[in-house]
């Protein structure tokens, strides 16, 4: 078992609001291999708080977590090497490109692994491998991160986490701010890493088209609670996403409109435009 | 003369390659313009040039007949406001009230008038109940609405949205878009930079940027009919129009194609 949440709740206390429960009674299991999971929910639903628990960046207020055999509770334990948990579960924040700080891409990627008692030469090899894994060639190693495009910066920062070779990778809205082509390239890259290395990848996103097309497991947070854990298609069938401040994939919305206007009796659950086209042709018997 | 006129505008960050190259566009008062283009195509640089945050290397910008330069920038900036992508990067006040007041303070608006205006424009963006709230207690969508109130309070009538919805969840995004629609109805000129094709569909005209140049600038319906605009610029057609294009041109498909177009162009 990679990560297991047992009745986990987390309260923030702030001067202005008093106590605020960010996540409540979460039960959840994430295996350490081969999973590709989307985490969705409205702003303030608790997604990021949930993600921060996954590498023990914050501790539960009540309940407990098991992360690669380590039991995490509200109290810090001297027996647990938190550093090693962070090596096993890599967390990439939103807009990670703002966190690049070294003068070369290579140094920036090496920064993470260098914290784990390895030599410079070993770190260099890891940096090169991670860079290739995110689809950039060796010429980038000597470049200054500030002169890269937004998409390239994003990849370099993700390589920085990959260089630590985590078993589980958690990314907070990695595709936001990218153009449609850049979005697809990055999503294909994550899928590719997932398939090639078997690393479990958890991605926070608002994009339901991506959820439908790329994932076979989706977690939905709403008002601090985990209200769904299962197949995307089942989610679209079972839940009213508008009530949960979410949206439906575009294919479903368009086909539903055609059904309403033309009585076509289409099966609206089509992942891609190509599937939707076949369904329209089938229903129109043409 | 058009409300906004850009003439042969070029700009480069380091005197090397042009980020903007020979841009000439006219925008009429009350129009809603969407700007599409790949990352690095120059969209945001153009927006910054329009509000006078960047000085063009060559070329001229006229806002409501006034040439934008160092001397006129202060006056011209009153007319034109910009809402950025990250709600947290533009909230300068300690409370909603302070934040709306910020622009007016710079214009030395008298206190009594300012207090009235804060209430008036907070109400307009549906934030009257939150005047004493701090940014930490606001959602991204709410922060963006406060930014709009601040712009309106300066009596700007041109608002640029630079990917202002991209960090919001679908619900807040929808809310903000609805709100932009009402601003448009009120006669404001809207310039919306976006990657979200469904948002661009709401505009009267679409400007497509490619490598610092104007690739196309035409009515939304016209742009949507040109497949090459999308393939050449790595843009994705809206799902409904992609389906409409894929259905053959025979009579029996016509009804479906018409409905798909209807869906895509609902405003």
Short mmCIF file of C-alpha atoms in Angstrom, two decimals, chain A:
data_model
loop_
_atom_site.label_atom_id
_atom_site.label_comp_id
_atom_site.label_asym_id
_atom_site.label_seq_id
_atom_site.Cartn_x
_atom_site.Cartn_y
_atom_site.Cartn_z
CA UNK A 1 0.00 0.00 0.00
CA UNK A 2 1.30 3.44 -0.95
CA UNK A 3 -0.95 5.89 0.88
CA UNK A 4 -3.94 5.18 3.09
CA UNK A 5 -6.13 7.83 4.76
CA UNK A 6 -8.04 6.63 7.85
CA UNK A 7 -10.76 9.09 8.93
CA UNK A 8 -8.46 12.02 8.28
CA UNK A 9 -9.64 15.55 9.14
CA UNK A 10 -7.64 18.75 9.05
CA UNK A 11 -8.54 22.09 10.65
CA UNK A 12 -6.91 25.37 9.82
CA UNK A 13 -7.13 28.00 12.49
CA UNK A 14 -7.00 31.56 11.27
CA UNK A 15 -7.38 34.82 13.12
CA UNK A 16 -10.17 36.04 10.87
CA UNK A 17 -12.24 32.93 10.46
CA UNK A 18 -11.51 30.94 13.57
CA UNK A 19 -11.42 27.23 13.00
CA UNK A 20 -11.95 26.05 9.46
CA UNK A 21 -12.24 22.39 8.53
CA UNK A 22 -10.44 21.94 5.21
CA UNK A 23 -10.93 18.19 4.90
CA UNK A 24 -13.24 15.98 6.92
CA UNK A 25 -13.34 12.23 7.58
CA UNK A 26 -11.35 11.23 4.53
CA UNK A 27 -10.94 7.52 3.83
CA UNK A 28 -8.87 6.80 0.76
CA UNK A 29 -6.36 4.31 -0.60
CA UNK A 30 -3.79 4.99 -3.29
CA UNK A 31 -1.56 2.14 -4.45
CA UNK A 32 2.11 2.81 -5.07
CA UNK A 33 2.10 1.47 -8.59
CA UNK A 34 0.42 2.17 -11.92
CA UNK A 35 -2.42 4.40 -10.77
CA UNK A 36 -3.40 7.50 -12.76
CA UNK A 37 -5.80 9.54 -10.67
CA UNK A 38 -7.58 12.86 -11.19
CA UNK A 39 -8.49 14.95 -8.15
CA UNK A 40 -11.24 17.52 -8.80
CA UNK A 41 -13.39 19.90 -6.77
CA UNK A 42 -14.35 23.55 -6.50
CA UNK A 43 -12.02 26.21 -5.07
CA UNK A 44 -11.74 25.70 -1.34
CA UNK A 45 -13.12 22.15 -1.46
CA UNK A 46 -9.97 20.74 0.15
CA UNK A 47 -8.05 19.35 -2.85
CA UNK A 48 -4.74 21.00 -2.05
CA UNK A 49 -4.99 20.20 1.66
CA UNK A 50 -5.60 16.57 0.75
CA UNK A 51 -2.56 16.63 -1.56
CA UNK A 52 -0.32 18.15 1.13
CA UNK A 53 -1.13 15.22 3.43
CA UNK A 54 0.11 12.76 0.82
CA UNK A 55 3.78 13.52 1.52
CA UNK A 56 3.35 14.50 5.15
CA UNK A 57 3.83 18.19 4.44
CA UNK A 58 1.04 18.70 6.95
CA UNK A 59 -0.26 16.30 9.61
CA UNK A 60 -3.92 15.39 10.18
CA UNK A 61 -5.75 17.10 13.04
CA UNK A 62 -7.55 13.83 13.67
CA UNK A 63 -7.41 10.38 12.11
CA UNK A 64 -4.23 8.92 10.68
CA UNK A 65 -2.40 8.26 7.44
CA UNK A 66 -0.22 5.42 6.39
CA UNK A 67 2.43 6.45 3.87
CA UNK A 68 4.68 3.61 2.72
CA UNK A 69 4.36 1.92 6.10
CA UNK A 70 4.83 5.07 8.19
CA UNK A 71 1.89 5.96 10.40
CA UNK A 72 1.30 9.72 10.40
CA UNK A 73 -0.84 11.23 13.14
CA UNK A 74 -1.34 14.72 14.52
CA UNK A 75 1.90 14.45 16.48
CA UNK A 76 5.36 14.46 14.98
CA UNK A 77 7.14 11.17 15.71
CA UNK A 78 10.89 10.82 16.16
CA UNK A 79 10.77 7.32 14.72
CA UNK A 80 9.63 8.50 11.31
CA UNK A 81 12.05 9.85 8.73
CA UNK A 82 9.84 12.46 7.10
CA UNK A 83 12.55 13.26 4.63
CA UNK A 84 12.33 9.76 3.20
CA UNK A 85 8.56 10.08 2.81
CA UNK A 86 9.10 13.20 0.74
CA UNK A 87 11.47 11.27 -1.46
CA UNK A 88 8.87 8.58 -2.02
CA UNK A 89 5.98 10.98 -2.68
CA UNK A 90 6.88 13.99 -4.83
CA UNK A 91 4.61 17.00 -4.68
CA UNK A 92 4.58 19.60 -7.47
CA UNK A 93 2.83 22.82 -6.52
CA UNK A 94 0.77 25.03 -8.78
CA UNK A 95 2.93 27.24 -11.01
CA UNK A 96 6.14 25.41 -10.05
CA UNK A 97 7.97 27.46 -12.68
CA UNK A 98 7.97 30.37 -10.21
CA UNK A 99 10.19 28.28 -7.96
CA UNK A 100 13.10 27.86 -10.36
CA UNK A 101 16.09 29.67 -8.92
CA UNK A 102 19.42 28.23 -10.12
CA UNK A 103 21.49 29.63 -12.95
CA UNK A 104 21.34 26.51 -15.08
CA UNK A 105 18.64 23.94 -15.71
CA UNK A 106 21.01 21.19 -14.57
CA UNK A 107 21.70 22.79 -11.19
CA UNK A 108 18.02 23.41 -10.64
CA UNK A 109 17.09 19.79 -11.26
CA UNK A 110 20.02 18.55 -9.13
CA UNK A 111 18.90 20.56 -6.10
CA UNK A 112 16.29 18.01 -4.96
CA UNK A 113 18.37 14.81 -5.23
CA UNK A 114 21.40 16.53 -3.60
CA UNK A 115 19.38 16.64 -0.37
CA UNK A 116 19.46 12.85 -0.22
CA UNK A 117 23.10 12.02 0.43
CA UNK A 118 24.36 11.37 -3.06
CA UNK A 119 27.43 12.63 -4.90
CA UNK A 120 27.39 15.47 -7.42
CA UNK A 121 28.14 13.07 -10.25
CA UNK A 122 25.22 10.84 -9.30
CA UNK A 123 22.95 13.87 -9.09
CA UNK A 124 24.10 14.95 -12.55
CA UNK A 125 23.12 11.60 -14.01
CA UNK A 126 19.70 11.78 -12.30
CA UNK A 127 19.18 15.31 -13.59
CA UNK A 128 19.91 14.26 -17.16
CA UNK A 129 17.57 11.28 -16.93
CA UNK A 130 14.76 13.36 -15.45
CA UNK A 131 15.20 16.02 -18.11
CA UNK A 132 14.88 13.43 -20.86
CA UNK A 133 11.84 11.96 -19.13
CA UNK A 134 10.00 15.30 -19.46
CA UNK A 135 10.84 15.40 -23.15
CA UNK A 136 13.74 17.91 -23.18
CA UNK A 137 17.14 17.04 -24.67
CA UNK A 138 20.61 17.47 -23.10
CA UNK A 139 21.18 20.89 -24.68
CA UNK A 140 18.82 22.30 -22.04
CA UNK A 141 21.18 21.32 -19.19
CA UNK A 142 23.38 24.39 -19.56
CA UNK A 143 20.60 26.84 -20.30
CA UNK A 144 19.35 29.51 -17.93
CA UNK A 145 15.85 28.59 -16.66
CA UNK A 146 14.70 32.21 -16.95
CA UNK A 147 15.12 32.18 -20.72
CA UNK A 148 12.79 29.24 -21.23
CA UNK A 149 9.15 29.42 -22.33
CA UNK A 150 6.38 28.85 -19.79
CA UNK A 151 5.85 25.27 -20.92
CA UNK A 152 9.58 24.48 -20.80
CA UNK A 153 9.91 25.98 -17.30
CA UNK A 154 7.03 23.85 -16.15
CA UNK A 155 8.77 20.74 -17.47
CA UNK A 156 12.09 21.63 -15.85
CA UNK A 157 10.39 22.10 -12.49
CA UNK A 158 8.61 18.76 -12.85
CA UNK A 159 11.96 17.17 -13.76
CA UNK A 160 13.31 18.52 -10.47
CA UNK A 161 10.81 16.37 -8.60
CA UNK A 162 11.21 13.37 -10.93
CA UNK A 163 14.98 13.42 -10.32
CA UNK A 164 14.29 12.35 -6.74
CA UNK A 165 12.69 9.26 -8.27
CA UNK A 166 9.48 9.31 -6.21
CA UNK A 167 7.15 6.29 -6.40
CA UNK A 168 4.14 8.57 -6.32
CA UNK A 169 3.93 11.94 -8.04
CA UNK A 170 1.26 14.47 -6.99
CA UNK A 171 0.76 17.54 -9.20
CA UNK A 172 -1.42 20.56 -8.37
CA UNK A 173 -2.98 21.89 -11.59
CA UNK A 174 0.04 21.29 -13.81
CA UNK A 175 -1.73 22.31 -17.03
CA UNK A 176 -3.19 25.64 -15.95
CA UNK A 177 -1.97 28.60 -17.98
CA UNK A 178 -0.90 26.47 -20.94
CA UNK A 179 -2.35 26.70 -24.43
CA UNK A 180 -4.41 23.70 -25.66
CA UNK A 181 -1.47 22.13 -27.52
CA UNK A 182 0.84 22.56 -24.49
CA UNK A 183 -1.82 21.01 -22.27
CA UNK A 184 -2.05 17.87 -24.42
CA UNK A 185 1.72 17.52 -24.67
CA UNK A 186 2.05 17.66 -20.89
CA UNK A 187 -0.84 15.25 -20.26
CA UNK A 188 0.59 12.77 -22.79
CA UNK A 189 3.91 13.10 -21.01
CA UNK A 190 2.40 12.23 -17.61
CA UNK A 191 0.55 9.29 -19.12
CA UNK A 192 3.78 8.16 -20.74
CA UNK A 193 5.77 8.40 -17.49
CA UNK A 194 2.99 6.51 -15.75
CA UNK A 195 3.06 3.72 -18.31
CA UNK A 196 6.85 3.52 -18.71
CA UNK A 197 7.87 3.68 -15.06
CA UNK A 198 4.74 2.45 -13.28
CA UNK A 199 4.81 5.49 -11.01
CA UNK A 200 1.43 6.38 -9.57
CA UNK A 201 0.44 9.90 -10.62
CA UNK A 202 -2.23 12.07 -8.96
CA UNK A 203 -3.23 15.22 -10.84
CA UNK A 204 -5.40 18.05 -9.53
CA UNK A 205 -7.36 19.63 -12.37
CA UNK A 206 -10.52 21.57 -13.22
CA UNK A 207 -10.60 20.35 -16.80
CA UNK A 208 -13.34 17.75 -17.19
CA UNK A 209 -12.40 17.04 -20.81
CA UNK A 210 -8.99 15.88 -19.58
CA UNK A 211 -10.54 13.91 -16.72
CA UNK A 212 -12.76 12.02 -19.13
CA UNK A 213 -10.08 11.37 -21.76
CA UNK A 214 -7.06 10.49 -19.67
CA UNK A 215 -8.12 9.04 -16.33
CA UNK A 216 -9.79 5.88 -15.12
CA UNK A 217 -10.08 6.97 -11.51
CA UNK A 218 -11.36 10.32 -10.32
CA UNK A 219 -11.66 11.68 -6.77
CA UNK A 220 -14.16 14.46 -6.17
CA UNK A 221 -13.90 16.81 -3.19
CA UNK A 222 -16.87 18.94 -2.19
CA UNK A 223 -17.10 21.09 0.94
CA UNK A 224 -14.18 19.30 2.62
CA UNK A 225 -15.53 15.82 1.95
CA UNK A 226 -14.55 13.15 -0.52
CA UNK A 227 -17.87 12.57 -2.26
CA UNK A 228 -16.79 10.33 -5.13
CA UNK A 229 -14.03 7.83 -5.89
CA UNK A 230 -14.42 5.85 -9.09
CA UNK A 231 -14.67 5.88 -12.88
CA UNK A 232 -15.17 9.30 -14.55
CA UNK A 233 -18.06 8.07 -16.70
CA UNK A 234 -19.93 6.77 -13.66
CA UNK A 235 -19.42 10.17 -12.03
CA UNK A 236 -20.99 11.98 -14.98
CA UNK A 237 -23.95 9.60 -14.90
CA UNK A 238 -24.55 9.56 -11.15
CA UNK A 239 -23.80 13.00 -9.78
CA UNK A 240 -25.19 16.41 -10.56
CA UNK A 241 -21.90 18.15 -11.17
CA UNK A 242 -23.44 21.60 -11.34
CA UNK A 243 -24.61 21.27 -7.73
CA UNK A 244 -21.01 20.39 -6.85
CA UNK A 245 -19.74 23.48 -8.67
CA UNK A 246 -18.17 21.40 -11.40
CA UNK A 247 -18.83 21.03 -15.09
CA UNK A 248 -19.35 18.25 -17.65
CA UNK A 249 -16.99 17.36 -20.50
CA UNK A 250 -17.75 19.23 -23.72
CA UNK A 251 -18.67 16.10 -25.68
CA UNK A 252 -21.40 15.26 -23.16
CA UNK A 253 -22.72 18.83 -23.19
CA UNK A 254 -22.87 19.06 -26.99
CA UNK A 255 -24.51 15.65 -27.47
CA UNK A 256 -27.05 16.40 -24.72
CA UNK A 257 -27.98 19.59 -26.57
CA UNK A 258 -28.52 17.65 -29.81
CA UNK A 259 -30.73 15.16 -27.96
CA UNK A 260 -32.86 17.96 -26.54
CA UNK A 261 -33.23 19.83 -29.81
CA UNK A 262 -33.54 17.00 -32.31
CA UNK A 263 -34.79 14.00 -30.29
CA UNK A 264 -31.84 11.97 -31.52
CA UNK A 265 -31.54 9.52 -28.64
CA UNK A 266 -27.75 9.69 -28.71
CA UNK A 267 -25.66 7.97 -26.08
CA UNK A 268 -24.00 11.14 -24.79
CA UNK A 269 -21.14 9.37 -22.97
CA UNK A 270 -18.45 9.74 -25.64
CA UNK A 271 -14.89 10.52 -24.60
CA UNK A 272 -13.48 12.00 -27.78
CA UNK A 273 -14.76 14.01 -30.73
CA UNK A 274 -14.15 10.97 -32.95
CA UNK A 275 -16.36 8.80 -30.73
CA UNK A 276 -19.02 11.52 -30.65
CA UNK A 277 -18.97 11.72 -34.45
CA UNK A 278 -19.49 7.98 -34.83
CA UNK A 279 -22.38 8.13 -32.37
CA UNK A 280 -24.05 10.96 -34.28
CA UNK A 281 -23.70 9.08 -37.56
CA UNK A 282 -25.06 5.93 -35.96
CA UNK A 283 -28.09 7.66 -34.45
CA UNK A 284 -28.83 9.58 -37.63
CA UNK A 285 -28.53 6.27 -39.54
CA UNK A 286 -26.36 7.81 -42.21
#
